[in-house]
Short mmCIF file of C-alpha atoms in Angstrom, two decimals:
data_model
loop_
_atom_site.label_atom_id
_atom_site.label_comp_id
_atom_site.label_asym_id
_atom_site.label_seq_id
_atom_site.Cartn_x
_atom_site.Cartn_y
_atom_site.Cartn_z
CA MET A 1 158.58 -141.13 109.08
CA LYS A 2 158.30 -142.47 105.53
CA LYS A 3 157.23 -145.92 106.70
CA SER A 4 154.73 -144.37 109.10
CA ARG A 5 153.27 -142.18 106.35
CA GLN A 6 152.80 -145.22 104.13
CA ARG A 7 150.99 -147.01 106.94
CA PHE A 8 148.64 -144.09 107.56
CA ASN A 9 147.96 -143.70 103.84
CA GLN A 10 147.05 -147.37 103.76
CA ILE A 11 144.66 -146.96 106.69
CA TYR A 12 142.95 -143.93 105.16
CA SER A 13 142.74 -145.70 101.77
CA GLU A 14 141.45 -149.06 102.94
CA GLN A 15 139.38 -148.41 106.06
CA SER A 16 136.07 -146.62 106.29
CA PRO A 17 136.12 -143.50 108.48
CA GLU A 18 133.73 -145.17 110.92
CA ILE A 19 136.27 -147.78 111.99
CA ILE A 20 139.44 -145.66 112.04
CA PRO A 21 140.05 -145.47 115.82
CA TRP A 22 141.05 -141.80 116.04
CA ASN A 23 138.51 -140.49 113.53
CA THR A 24 135.85 -138.96 115.75
CA LEU A 25 133.08 -136.54 114.85
CA GLY A 26 132.12 -133.43 116.76
CA LEU A 27 134.41 -130.96 118.44
CA PRO A 28 136.25 -132.26 121.54
CA ILE A 29 134.97 -130.79 124.80
CA THR A 30 138.44 -129.44 125.57
CA ILE A 31 138.30 -127.19 122.50
CA LYS A 32 134.64 -126.30 123.02
CA GLU A 33 135.47 -125.06 126.52
CA LEU A 34 138.13 -122.67 125.23
CA ILE A 35 135.50 -121.14 122.95
CA THR A 36 132.64 -121.02 125.44
CA LYS A 37 134.93 -119.45 128.06
CA LYS A 38 136.08 -116.96 125.40
CA ILE A 39 139.73 -117.84 125.88
CA VAL A 40 139.88 -118.51 122.16
CA LYS A 41 137.67 -116.57 119.74
CA ALA A 42 137.05 -117.07 116.04
CA CYS A 43 140.36 -116.37 114.32
CA LYS A 44 142.97 -117.80 111.96
CA ALA A 45 143.62 -121.27 113.34
CA ILE A 46 145.60 -124.35 112.36
CA ASP A 47 144.66 -127.97 113.03
CA ILE A 48 147.93 -129.96 113.16
CA GLY A 49 147.49 -133.63 112.33
CA CYS A 50 143.99 -132.93 111.06
CA GLY A 51 143.32 -136.34 109.53
CA LEU A 52 140.01 -136.15 107.68
CA GLY A 53 139.50 -132.59 108.89
CA ASN A 54 136.56 -133.21 111.22
CA TYR A 55 137.60 -130.62 113.79
CA SER A 56 138.59 -128.11 111.13
CA ARG A 57 135.12 -128.34 109.63
CA GLU A 58 133.43 -127.86 113.00
CA LEU A 59 135.49 -124.74 113.73
CA ALA A 60 134.96 -123.34 110.24
CA LYS A 61 131.21 -123.59 110.84
CA VAL A 62 131.50 -121.22 113.82
CA GLY A 63 133.61 -118.60 112.09
CA PHE A 64 137.21 -119.78 112.33
CA GLU A 65 139.46 -119.31 109.29
CA MET A 66 140.88 -122.82 109.24
CA THR A 67 143.99 -124.48 107.88
CA GLY A 68 144.34 -128.24 108.32
CA VAL A 69 147.69 -130.03 108.01
CA ASP A 70 148.54 -133.72 107.95
CA PHE A 71 151.46 -135.78 106.68
CA SER A 72 149.09 -138.23 104.96
CA ASN A 73 148.27 -137.05 101.47
CA VAL A 74 145.38 -139.52 101.32
CA ALA A 75 143.84 -138.01 104.45
CA ILE A 76 144.21 -134.50 103.04
CA GLU A 77 142.59 -135.46 99.74
CA LYS A 78 139.60 -136.87 101.61
CA ALA A 79 139.46 -133.90 103.98
CA GLU A 80 139.22 -131.53 101.02
CA LYS A 81 136.31 -133.50 99.56
CA LEU A 82 134.44 -133.49 102.88
CA ALA A 83 134.91 -129.74 103.29
CA ASN A 84 133.75 -129.09 99.73
CA LYS A 85 130.70 -131.25 100.36
CA ASP A 86 129.81 -128.97 103.28
CA ASN A 87 130.59 -125.84 101.22
CA LEU A 88 133.33 -124.84 103.66
CA SER A 89 136.41 -122.87 102.67
CA ILE A 90 139.32 -124.60 104.45
CA GLU A 91 142.92 -124.77 103.31
CA PHE A 92 144.32 -128.30 103.62
CA LEU A 93 148.03 -128.97 103.24
CA VAL A 94 150.38 -131.97 103.34
CA ALA A 95 153.31 -131.38 105.70
CA ASP A 96 155.45 -133.26 108.20
CA PHE A 97 156.02 -131.26 111.37
CA THR A 98 159.02 -133.42 112.30
CA GLN A 99 160.90 -131.85 109.38
CA GLU A 100 161.83 -128.21 108.77
CA LEU A 101 158.67 -126.63 107.41
CA LYS A 102 158.86 -124.85 104.07
CA LEU A 103 155.27 -123.69 104.00
CA ASN A 104 154.39 -120.09 103.23
CA LEU A 105 151.64 -119.73 105.81
CA PRO A 106 150.19 -116.75 107.69
CA GLU A 107 150.78 -116.37 111.38
CA PHE A 108 147.97 -117.98 113.35
CA GLU A 109 146.21 -116.95 116.54
CA PHE A 110 145.34 -120.50 117.61
CA ALA A 111 146.94 -123.88 116.95
CA PHE A 112 146.01 -127.28 118.28
CA ASP A 113 147.05 -130.89 117.97
CA TYR A 114 144.58 -133.38 119.40
CA GLY A 115 145.86 -136.94 119.70
CA LEU A 116 148.98 -136.29 117.66
CA LEU A 117 152.04 -135.92 119.84
CA HIS A 118 152.00 -139.54 120.98
CA HIS A 119 152.92 -140.35 117.37
CA VAL A 120 156.02 -138.11 117.59
CA PHE A 121 159.05 -139.75 119.22
CA PRO A 122 161.35 -137.79 121.58
CA GLU A 123 164.11 -137.30 119.00
CA ASP A 124 161.68 -135.43 116.71
CA ARG A 125 159.87 -133.36 119.32
CA GLU A 126 162.18 -130.37 119.54
CA ILE A 127 161.84 -129.59 115.83
CA TYR A 128 158.09 -130.26 116.13
CA ALA A 129 157.75 -127.65 118.87
CA ARG A 130 159.79 -125.10 116.90
CA ASN A 131 157.62 -125.65 113.83
CA VAL A 132 154.46 -124.99 115.83
CA ALA A 133 155.89 -121.86 117.45
CA LYS A 134 157.06 -120.27 114.23
CA LEU A 135 153.56 -120.45 112.76
CA LEU A 136 152.04 -118.45 115.60
CA ASN A 137 151.76 -114.78 116.39
CA GLU A 138 153.11 -113.58 119.70
CA ASN A 139 150.63 -114.41 122.49
CA ALA A 140 148.75 -116.85 120.26
CA PHE A 141 147.23 -119.86 122.01
CA TYR A 142 148.30 -123.46 121.48
CA LEU A 143 146.52 -126.54 122.82
CA SER A 144 148.16 -129.97 122.81
CA ILE A 145 146.45 -133.16 124.00
CA ALA A 146 147.83 -136.68 123.69
CA PHE A 147 148.06 -139.93 125.63
CA ASN A 148 150.17 -139.92 128.77
CA GLU A 149 152.03 -142.73 130.49
CA GLU A 150 149.13 -143.33 132.90
CA ASP A 151 146.99 -144.62 130.03
CA ASP A 152 146.43 -148.38 130.21
CA TYR A 153 144.14 -148.76 127.21
CA PHE A 154 146.75 -150.53 125.06
CA GLU A 155 147.95 -152.80 127.86
CA GLY A 156 151.48 -152.38 129.03
CA LYS A 157 153.39 -149.76 130.97
CA GLY A 158 156.38 -148.88 128.78
CA LYS A 159 156.96 -145.52 127.12
CA TYR A 160 156.69 -147.14 123.68
CA ARG A 161 153.63 -149.29 122.99
CA GLN A 162 152.18 -150.88 119.86
CA THR A 163 148.55 -150.39 118.90
CA PRO A 164 146.15 -152.73 117.05
CA THR A 165 146.64 -150.63 113.90
CA GLY A 166 150.35 -151.51 113.91
CA SER A 167 151.59 -148.06 114.91
CA VAL A 168 153.94 -147.50 117.83
CA LEU A 169 153.11 -144.66 120.22
CA TYR A 170 155.21 -142.80 122.77
CA PHE A 171 153.51 -142.08 126.10
CA SER A 172 154.53 -138.82 127.77
CA ASN A 173 154.27 -137.34 131.23
CA THR A 174 153.63 -133.73 132.16
CA ASP A 175 157.27 -133.13 133.15
CA GLU A 176 158.35 -133.99 129.59
CA ILE A 177 155.73 -131.69 128.11
CA GLN A 178 156.81 -128.85 130.39
CA GLU A 179 160.46 -129.30 129.39
CA LEU A 180 159.64 -129.54 125.68
CA PHE A 181 157.44 -126.48 125.33
CA SER A 182 158.48 -124.06 128.08
CA PRO A 183 161.39 -122.53 126.08
CA LEU A 184 158.89 -121.36 123.45
CA PHE A 185 155.59 -121.01 125.29
CA HIS A 186 154.12 -119.82 128.56
CA ILE A 187 152.45 -122.92 130.04
CA LEU A 188 149.02 -121.73 131.19
CA ASP A 189 147.51 -125.06 132.20
CA LEU A 190 149.18 -128.48 132.29
CA LYS A 191 147.40 -131.46 133.78
CA ASN A 192 146.31 -135.05 133.29
CA ILE A 193 142.76 -135.60 132.05
CA THR A 194 140.52 -138.35 130.70
CA ILE A 195 139.44 -138.14 127.07
CA PRO A 196 136.86 -140.31 125.29
CA GLY A 197 137.82 -142.75 122.56
CA LYS A 198 135.68 -144.82 120.24
CA ASN A 199 136.15 -147.96 122.31
CA GLY A 200 136.90 -146.55 125.74
CA ASN A 201 138.46 -143.70 127.64
CA HIS A 202 142.13 -142.71 127.60
CA ARG A 203 144.36 -140.92 130.07
CA ALA A 204 145.99 -137.92 128.41
CA TYR A 205 147.90 -134.77 129.20
CA TYR A 206 146.27 -131.38 128.57
CA ALA A 207 148.61 -128.49 127.80
CA LEU A 208 147.26 -125.02 127.12
CA MET A 209 150.02 -122.59 126.16
CA GLN A 210 150.62 -119.09 124.88
CA LYS A 211 153.52 -118.21 122.62
CA LYS A 212 156.24 -116.11 124.20
#
């Protein structure tokens, strides 16, 4: 992951937020729906792979007590500045969820990773799932959304595909997601959906879970 971290630090250092492909403003409709349907209410929540903290800031504005985590220290530094500019109290931390976490964090009622798990390869996913689970209270909600193998945006059909930014992604299917998370979570809703991107739509899996 060291090489990957260096690449992401380079992107966050050299590219303006407007052209970073995954840096989108506004809260994704999938998260908005959980709030409007009152499945998830304002609570202690953690944004895993938060990048520049856009979603953390949006949730903090509507009463969530937010923690944002990313493995890019450059992203976290910039996220802190953006939150301070908006006078928002958000805790931002540098951490790699593919390693054993040594963070002294509270137990959360809601966790989400949006567009992250396709960056995590199969050999690192079991520890990733355990790290998420151990941060959550019993019955806490967890939402995971990432590209699935039906997505054809990057051209190609393999499980591993390279993107224009130079990163390599792993494209999942819902059976894999079920197998990965079901030992730790009750799977409440697992399906394929379409999500918007800056330059076009993507096919993704949607997994809403509750900790056992």
